Amino acid sequence: MKFGGTSVGSTESILSLKRIVEAEKGQVVVVVSALGGITDQLLRTARMAVAGDTAYQSEFAQMKQRHYKMASEVIKDVQSRDRLLDELEELLEELRSIYQGVYLIRDLSPKTEAAIVSYGERLSSRIVATLIKGAGWKDSRQFIKTEHKHGKHILDSDLTHRLVKAAFSEEPRVVVPGFISQDKDTDETTNLGRGGSDYTASIIAAALDATVLEIWTDVDGFMTADPRVIHTAYTIQELSYIEAMELCHFGAKVIYPPTIYPVCVKNIPIRVKNTFNPENPGTVIRDHIENDRKPIKGISSISGTTLITVAGLSMVGVIGVNRRIFTTLAEHGISVFMVSQASSENSTSIGVRDEDADQAMAVLNQQFQKEIEMGAMFPMQAERGLATIAIVGENMKHTPGIAGKLFGTLGRSGISVIACAQGASETNISFVVDSQLLRKSLNVLHDSFFLSEYNVLNLFICGVGTVGSNLLEQIRTQRLELMEKRRLKLNVVGIASSRRAIFTRDGIDLDNYRQQLEESLPSNTERLKREVLGMNIFNSVFVDCTASGEVAALYQDLLEHNISVVAANKTAASGPYDVYKQLKETALTRGVKYRFETNVGAGLPIIGTIGDLRASGDKVLRIQAVLSGTLNFICNELAHDVPFSEAVRKAKDLGYSEPDPRIDLSGLDVLRKIVILSREAGYHVEQQDVEQAPFLPGEFFQGDVEEFWRRLPSLDTAFQHRCAKLKAEGKCLRYVATMDHGKTNVQLEEVDKQHPFFQLEGSNNAVMLTTERYREFPMIIQGYGAGAGVTAAGVFANIMSIANI
Ligand code: ADP
Ligand code: ASP
Ligand code: MG
């Protein structure tokens, strides 16, 4: 049983350790790490001492204090405690003298450093040995032996194996310090590398033919990804040795990579368990797993990767270039963790750690010096600041489409892959990305491979006015149904009003988002952008339910970051043509969506229909449309002999018009809508190209609203006359927007009984499309064209169309 740093780091955890070990019936060897954080502190203190910084003394005093405090708190028996404190004192006194020596001589050799760092485990193991009932203690340096090769201390497996077998007999419980070892020739103290206590335990387990190797740590087992990076990572119940090895080698820090091999050879299972939650079954790692269907088990990564490319035309078909590359690197003790070579054979890319990169470049340039001088090969190229990611699972080999899903997911998220490799064993696909994209890559892959029971769509809702709040309510009530019936999970990860915003990766509780907003920090558009982009979240949609130009100005950036945009806001689609065009282009190249169906006719399927017609090869020739619910309402009231000023007032009171009805009456809103429709129909139209006749004479648009209301009745008589005359002729007024082969206008028109717009009730909208196919009898789309409910529903439909189900 190996207990890591955090498991011996606090009183609470060390007492839990005691309970866990004492509950064990069989014979146990307990391997312990240094108290959490101590190894780093030992090294830091040494660096201070060698630099002549007297602060090393207080660091040392602090470490000393921590051990004394721990011993005093957990050992209740006075005699044992005193004995333990004496032992600790003796060790700490040695350590103090070493530090003092380093300080005085200002020299810190690797040998001295190894001696210093060994005290962490030597101290902690004494405490644990005293704490556990009936436990003995052995110094692992007596049997874990290393030899010096390529400037590194490497385990001498055979010797160690023999010594371990001889060292342990029938003792029920023995505590052993992890990590530390001894050079077999010089007897100097060495170690197995950072995180090496796992390895100590594995070596002992293998030599003693243990029934199981237990790694006790601070998480519930081996997880699908690093839980510090991926909050939704969860514990993997079972892993094969091969899968565990692949994941560890690629940076899953939970087990030190060399740990797997010794127990794997002996077929001893490994159990990874949580000292803080011992009831959790944790993870079992073993040879063979039954009924295992999951193609991918986990994702891990290494940052600090350099990719070295060996390239040259002469490499094609030449035998032995690869042999020379790898022999050279091996001779210098440089480990290569990824290789990628295309079948054209004119370049080989090799992934090494950043710290090995300079040396690797130098030795390879030297090795191929002749070829480089002759121009047959290029000097080595290094690309730094990269990260390598691996997805791992033995069942990949039976499942087609994994690589497709992997690269598809990355592509849709705007992540470009710099190099990739998949071995023929098909248990691991590794690839290299810019290290700034590491977190995002891990997130999107984890979401797509592990949370894929559901399709997840992450929504940022901007604007909580009538449309936004209606939408949120519709999402809230539809959510369960969508999960059950369509396997779609709508996750609202951000909500912003004009003054405040909340963001939560795991999804905002929609039952009380208003309150959460109220309690949140003040926000602005700049922060909104930062948060949305910073969240780097897969499959996300930005939903704009505002009318703000500032918010619309964010779309370009959002789309470029592979975030789809659904806009109820008309600003962008009706603004300068170039902006509109660029947004559409960006969405297309990024493989995301920019949808704004509700910009015209609220929930009516107008823009989508025009798109479908064009996609199927039709050409839109003419559009005639009644696009303002407010103006249509006023026209209908006039037809019923209501005075004009009253009709306007009524439209306002019923909530059809804007608070300042002149915004509707100016025709600007209609103008913007016909601009959008014309563009969607394939014509290059700007707002200023539209011929415009407002409902009212120009002077009514000057001055404030009060004045406007005051003056409005002066128009009543004129309208009354006009309407009476029209009525006699069997006609009525409609405010119509027209696009004819690219020419556009908006004006008040008189339509007769035969005209399809004559019957248009209340605040309805209607669009008549004349196309090459619908030439004689145009297509008409008609219905409710305003109102928060239908608009929100239209936005919702746009969101659903992005989910693609
Ligand atoms: P110990 O001190 O017990 O040896 P470590 O810190 O070495 O613990 O390893 C445990 C830590 O590894 C966890 O707290 C977790 O943050 C990290 N980790 C990284 N990848 C994984 C993974 N795939 N599964 C579980 N933990 C992981
Ligand atoms: N204490 C050592 C380290 O921090 C070894 C270990 O914890 O496994 O690296
Ligand atoms: Mg560890």
Tab-separated table of C-alpha atoms in Angstrom, residues 265-547:
chain	number	residue	atom	x	y	z
A	265	VAL	CA	5.056	-8.557	-15.616
A	266	LYS	CA	3.888	-10.394	-12.505
A	267	ASN	CA	0.238	-9.837	-13.340
A	268	ILE	CA	-0.404	-8.180	-9.986
A	269	PRO	CA	-3.418	-5.854	-10.143
A	270	ILE	CA	-3.073	-2.196	-9.162
A	271	ARG	CA	-5.830	-0.475	-7.270
A	272	VAL	CA	-5.891	3.321	-7.185
A	273	LYS	CA	-7.830	4.560	-4.168
A	274	ASN	CA	-8.631	7.722	-2.300
A	275	THR	CA	-7.319	8.088	1.264
A	276	PHE	CA	-9.939	10.771	1.823
A	277	ASN	CA	-12.769	8.588	0.550
A	278	PRO	CA	-11.782	4.962	1.195
A	279	GLU	CA	-15.274	3.606	0.485
A	280	ASN	CA	-15.022	4.571	-3.149
A	281	PRO	CA	-13.986	1.476	-5.135
A	282	GLY	CA	-11.422	3.484	-7.123
A	283	THR	CA	-9.775	2.061	-10.217
A	284	VAL	CA	-8.461	-1.420	-10.885
A	285	ILE	CA	-5.660	-1.831	-13.374
A	286	ARG	CA	-5.124	-5.358	-14.593
A	287	ASP	CA	-4.240	-7.513	-17.513
A	288	HIS	CA	-7.608	-8.265	-18.950
A	289	ILE	CA	-10.906	-6.489	-18.685
A	290	GLU	CA	-14.176	-8.163	-19.397
A	291	ASN	CA	-17.225	-6.657	-21.033
A	292	ASP	CA	-15.349	-3.570	-21.872
A	293	ARG	CA	-16.750	-1.654	-24.792
A	294	LYS	CA	-15.544	1.879	-24.346
A	295	PRO	CA	-13.171	2.681	-27.174
A	296	ILE	CA	-11.482	5.540	-25.329
A	297	LYS	CA	-10.536	5.281	-21.677
A	298	GLY	CA	-8.704	8.463	-20.972
A	299	ILE	CA	-6.951	11.531	-22.237
A	300	SER	CA	-3.637	12.800	-21.029
A	301	SER	CA	-1.165	15.388	-22.086
A	302	ILE	CA	2.323	16.728	-21.751
A	303	SER	CA	3.009	20.392	-22.081
A	304	GLY	CA	6.513	21.630	-22.706
A	305	THR	CA	6.948	19.705	-25.909
A	306	THR	CA	9.350	20.559	-28.689
A	307	LEU	CA	8.897	19.094	-32.114
A	308	ILE	CA	12.134	18.549	-33.976
A	309	THR	CA	11.851	18.002	-37.672
A	310	VAL	CA	14.548	16.146	-39.543
A	311	ALA	CA	13.970	16.875	-43.195
A	312	GLY	CA	15.670	16.682	-46.536
A	313	LEU	CA	15.039	15.429	-50.011
A	314	SER	CA	17.778	12.848	-49.782
A	315	MET	CA	15.954	11.066	-46.998
A	316	VAL	CA	13.469	9.571	-49.411
A	317	GLY	CA	14.017	5.847	-49.515
A	318	VAL	CA	17.387	6.067	-47.792
A	319	ILE	CA	17.701	3.311	-45.318
A	320	GLY	CA	19.150	4.102	-41.967
A	321	VAL	CA	18.222	7.743	-41.408
A	322	ASN	CA	15.795	6.793	-38.694
A	323	ARG	CA	18.279	4.386	-37.177
A	324	ARG	CA	20.787	7.218	-36.951
A	325	ILE	CA	18.250	9.622	-35.452
A	326	PHE	CA	17.159	7.299	-32.710
A	327	THR	CA	20.567	5.860	-31.921
A	328	THR	CA	21.990	9.326	-31.582
A	329	LEU	CA	19.227	10.446	-29.266
A	330	ALA	CA	19.418	7.268	-27.202
A	331	GLU	CA	23.167	7.559	-26.814
A	332	HIS	CA	22.614	10.929	-25.206
A	333	GLY	CA	19.858	9.687	-22.953
A	334	ILE	CA	17.187	11.780	-24.685
A	335	SER	CA	13.815	10.182	-24.637
A	336	VAL	CA	11.479	10.522	-27.567
A	337	PHE	CA	7.811	10.250	-26.855
A	338	MET	CA	6.309	10.750	-30.243
A	339	VAL	CA	7.397	10.145	-33.788
A	340	SER	CA	5.574	11.095	-36.919
A	341	GLN	CA	6.719	10.295	-40.411
A	342	ALA	CA	4.695	10.623	-43.566
A	343	SER	CA	5.036	7.892	-46.146
A	344	SER	CA	6.854	10.238	-48.512
A	345	GLU	CA	9.719	9.818	-46.049
A	346	ASN	CA	11.199	13.228	-46.594
A	347	SER	CA	10.685	14.349	-43.048
A	348	THR	CA	10.483	12.831	-39.623
A	349	SER	CA	9.160	14.768	-36.666
A	350	ILE	CA	10.146	13.839	-33.171
A	351	GLY	CA	8.550	14.992	-29.950
A	352	VAL	CA	10.950	15.614	-27.071
A	353	ARG	CA	10.680	17.512	-23.828
A	354	ASP	CA	11.595	21.190	-23.924
A	355	GLU	CA	14.489	20.636	-21.564
A	356	ASP	CA	16.015	18.071	-23.925
A	357	ALA	CA	15.432	20.138	-27.055
A	358	ASP	CA	18.712	22.055	-27.275
A	359	GLN	CA	20.801	18.983	-26.735
A	360	ALA	CA	18.716	16.973	-29.187
A	361	MET	CA	19.126	19.664	-31.846
A	362	ALA	CA	22.864	19.819	-31.291
A	363	VAL	CA	23.492	16.091	-31.469
A	364	LEU	CA	21.262	15.617	-34.498
A	365	ASN	CA	22.867	18.505	-36.384
A	366	GLN	CA	26.213	16.962	-35.601
A	367	GLN	CA	25.122	13.495	-36.648
A	368	PHE	CA	23.890	14.744	-40.022
A	369	GLN	CA	26.528	17.421	-40.448
A	370	LYS	CA	27.862	15.979	-43.702
A	371	GLU	CA	24.453	15.690	-45.306
A	372	ILE	CA	23.546	19.197	-44.193
A	373	GLU	CA	26.747	20.643	-45.624
A	374	MET	CA	26.121	18.895	-48.916
A	375	GLY	CA	22.617	20.322	-48.990
A	376	ALA	CA	21.059	16.896	-49.012
A	377	MET	CA	19.378	17.595	-45.726
A	378	PHE	CA	18.207	20.726	-43.963
A	379	PRO	CA	19.450	21.778	-40.555
A	380	MET	CA	17.157	20.508	-37.805
A	381	GLN	CA	14.130	22.630	-37.141
A	382	ALA	CA	12.667	22.987	-33.688
A	383	GLU	CA	9.198	24.189	-32.897
A	384	ARG	CA	8.826	24.972	-29.220
A	385	GLY	CA	5.965	25.879	-26.943
A	386	LEU	CA	3.850	22.921	-27.929
A	387	ALA	CA	1.837	20.321	-26.087
A	388	THR	CA	1.269	16.673	-26.867
A	389	ILE	CA	-2.050	15.056	-26.182
A	390	ALA	CA	-2.946	11.392	-26.306
A	391	ILE	CA	-6.272	9.625	-26.332
A	392	VAL	CA	-5.930	6.092	-25.104
A	393	GLY	CA	-7.993	2.937	-25.187
A	394	GLU	CA	-7.371	-0.639	-26.217
A	395	ASN	CA	-10.756	-0.997	-27.866
A	396	MET	CA	-9.935	1.643	-30.436
A	397	LYS	CA	-8.625	-1.127	-32.616
A	398	HIS	CA	-12.095	-2.567	-33.034
A	399	THR	CA	-13.794	0.734	-33.615
A	400	PRO	CA	-13.597	2.649	-36.869
A	401	GLY	CA	-14.109	6.393	-36.789
A	402	ILE	CA	-12.205	7.288	-33.649
A	403	ALA	CA	-9.566	9.283	-35.485
A	404	GLY	CA	-12.355	10.891	-37.500
A	405	LYS	CA	-14.169	11.931	-34.367
A	406	LEU	CA	-10.952	13.147	-32.778
A	407	PHE	CA	-9.844	15.353	-35.625
A	408	GLY	CA	-13.393	16.401	-36.471
A	409	THR	CA	-13.899	17.630	-32.927
A	410	LEU	CA	-10.625	19.521	-32.959
A	411	GLY	CA	-11.350	21.022	-36.363
A	412	ARG	CA	-14.785	22.239	-35.392
A	413	SER	CA	-13.245	23.884	-32.373
A	414	GLY	CA	-10.693	25.720	-34.467
A	415	ILE	CA	-7.727	23.744	-33.160
A	416	SER	CA	-5.086	23.018	-35.692
A	417	VAL	CA	-3.055	19.821	-35.332
A	418	ILE	CA	0.669	20.296	-35.869
A	419	ALA	CA	1.690	16.615	-35.964
A	420	CYS	CA	0.067	13.336	-35.141
A	421	ALA	CA	0.866	9.696	-34.684
A	422	GLN	CA	-1.027	6.493	-34.226
A	423	GLY	CA	0.813	3.262	-33.629
A	424	ALA	CA	-0.351	0.111	-35.347
A	425	SER	CA	-1.319	-1.288	-31.967
A	426	GLU	CA	-4.065	1.330	-32.098
A	427	THR	CA	-4.163	1.902	-28.370
A	428	ASN	CA	-3.087	5.505	-28.544
A	429	ILE	CA	-3.504	8.389	-30.923
A	430	SER	CA	-1.194	11.255	-30.090
A	431	PHE	CA	-1.029	14.682	-31.582
A	432	VAL	CA	0.737	17.960	-31.051
A	433	VAL	CA	-0.918	21.352	-30.711
A	434	ASP	CA	0.139	24.833	-29.707
A	435	SER	CA	0.372	24.751	-25.921
A	436	GLN	CA	-1.990	27.701	-25.668
A	437	LEU	CA	-4.666	25.436	-27.071
A	438	LEU	CA	-3.980	22.608	-24.640
A	439	ARG	CA	-6.734	23.315	-22.189
A	440	LYS	CA	-9.276	23.878	-24.906
A	441	SER	CA	-8.240	20.685	-26.704
A	442	LEU	CA	-8.574	18.626	-23.545
A	443	ASN	CA	-11.943	20.133	-22.819
A	444	VAL	CA	-13.445	19.615	-26.232
A	445	LEU	CA	-12.136	16.079	-26.503
A	446	HIS	CA	-13.297	15.160	-23.048
A	447	ASP	CA	-16.736	16.537	-23.757
A	448	SER	CA	-16.950	14.767	-27.043
A	449	PHE	CA	-15.607	11.360	-26.013
A	450	PHE	CA	-16.810	11.036	-22.449
A	451	LEU	CA	-19.889	13.095	-22.107
A	452	SER	CA	-21.218	12.032	-25.464
A	453	GLU	CA	-24.166	10.182	-24.093
A	454	TYR	CA	-25.742	13.533	-24.830
A	455	ASN	CA	-25.056	16.067	-27.486
A	456	VAL	CA	-24.171	19.105	-25.493
A	457	LEU	CA	-24.783	22.616	-26.699
A	458	ASN	CA	-23.355	25.344	-24.508
A	459	LEU	CA	-25.243	28.616	-24.664
A	460	PHE	CA	-24.286	32.147	-23.789
A	461	ILE	CA	-27.448	34.214	-23.602
A	462	CYS	CA	-26.879	37.912	-23.956
A	463	GLY	CA	-29.812	40.159	-23.130
A	464	VAL	CA	-32.539	39.338	-20.642
A	465	GLY	CA	-35.242	41.690	-21.863
A	466	THR	CA	-38.541	40.304	-23.090
A	467	VAL	CA	-37.057	38.055	-25.780
A	468	GLY	CA	-34.091	36.856	-23.709
A	469	SER	CA	-36.137	36.037	-20.648
A	470	ASN	CA	-38.790	34.329	-22.755
A	471	LEU	CA	-36.088	32.237	-24.357
A	472	LEU	CA	-34.580	31.264	-21.015
A	473	GLU	CA	-38.008	30.237	-19.814
A	474	GLN	CA	-38.581	28.131	-22.939
A	475	ILE	CA	-35.194	26.461	-22.463
A	476	ARG	CA	-35.957	25.803	-18.825
A	477	THR	CA	-39.224	24.080	-19.564
A	478	GLN	CA	-38.021	22.167	-22.629
A	479	ARG	CA	-34.749	20.958	-21.252
A	480	LEU	CA	-35.731	17.592	-19.805
A	481	GLU	CA	-37.799	16.725	-22.825
A	482	LEU	CA	-34.880	17.479	-25.136
A	483	MET	CA	-32.580	15.330	-23.043
A	484	GLU	CA	-34.962	12.423	-22.979
A	485	LYS	CA	-36.305	12.542	-26.495
A	486	ARG	CA	-33.445	14.012	-28.450
A	487	ARG	CA	-30.393	13.297	-26.317
A	488	LEU	CA	-29.606	16.971	-26.458
A	489	LYS	CA	-28.354	18.765	-23.414
A	490	LEU	CA	-28.754	22.535	-23.492
A	491	ASN	CA	-26.306	23.981	-21.063
A	492	VAL	CA	-26.619	27.685	-20.396
A	493	VAL	CA	-23.060	28.595	-19.407
A	494	GLY	CA	-23.402	32.357	-19.459
A	495	ILE	CA	-26.125	34.968	-19.048
A	496	ALA	CA	-25.515	38.671	-19.471
A	497	SER	CA	-27.712	41.688	-19.020
A	498	SER	CA	-26.508	45.113	-20.027
A	499	ARG	CA	-24.991	45.629	-16.606
A	500	ARG	CA	-24.209	42.237	-15.160
A	501	ALA	CA	-23.144	38.769	-16.188
A	502	ILE	CA	-22.740	35.296	-14.763
A	503	PHE	CA	-20.693	32.446	-16.171
A	504	THR	CA	-20.518	28.830	-15.051
A	505	ARG	CA	-18.985	26.044	-17.074
A	506	ASP	CA	-21.210	23.444	-15.484
A	507	GLY	CA	-24.406	25.289	-16.385
A	508	ILE	CA	-26.451	27.982	-14.690
A	509	ASP	CA	-29.471	27.052	-12.635
A	510	LEU	CA	-32.293	28.658	-14.617
A	511	ASP	CA	-34.719	28.630	-11.719
A	512	ASN	CA	-33.116	31.650	-10.156
A	513	TYR	CA	-30.801	33.190	-12.707
A	514	ARG	CA	-32.259	36.648	-12.097
A	515	GLN	CA	-31.188	36.561	-8.518
A	516	GLN	CA	-27.766	35.239	-9.472
A	517	LEU	CA	-27.435	38.080	-11.955
A	518	GLU	CA	-28.436	40.605	-9.330
A	519	GLU	CA	-25.790	39.288	-6.987
A	520	SER	CA	-23.072	39.150	-9.629
A	521	LEU	CA	-20.372	41.639	-10.448
A	522	PRO	CA	-21.038	44.559	-12.770
A	523	SER	CA	-20.104	43.667	-16.301
A	524	ASN	CA	-19.641	45.202	-19.725
A	525	THR	CA	-19.191	44.096	-23.301
A	526	GLU	CA	-15.419	43.893	-22.988
A	527	ARG	CA	-15.669	41.497	-20.069
A	528	LEU	CA	-18.371	39.531	-21.844
A	529	LYS	CA	-16.048	38.954	-24.745
A	530	ARG	CA	-13.158	37.995	-22.506
A	531	GLU	CA	-15.198	35.512	-20.533
A	532	VAL	CA	-16.876	33.911	-23.515
A	533	LEU	CA	-13.643	33.461	-25.434
A	534	GLY	CA	-11.747	32.526	-22.294
A	535	MET	CA	-14.124	29.753	-21.453
A	536	ASN	CA	-12.921	27.888	-24.510
A	537	ILE	CA	-15.853	25.655	-24.483
A	538	PHE	CA	-16.867	23.081	-27.051
A	539	ASN	CA	-20.047	23.329	-29.158
A	540	SER	CA	-21.005	26.741	-27.988
A	541	VAL	CA	-23.517	29.245	-29.256
A	542	PHE	CA	-23.672	32.931	-28.479
A	543	VAL	CA	-27.295	34.072	-28.478
A	544	ASP	CA	-27.793	37.807	-28.878
A	545	CYS	CA	-31.200	38.967	-27.653
A	546	THR	CA	-30.154	42.598	-27.415
A	547	ALA	CA	-30.433	45.420	-29.932
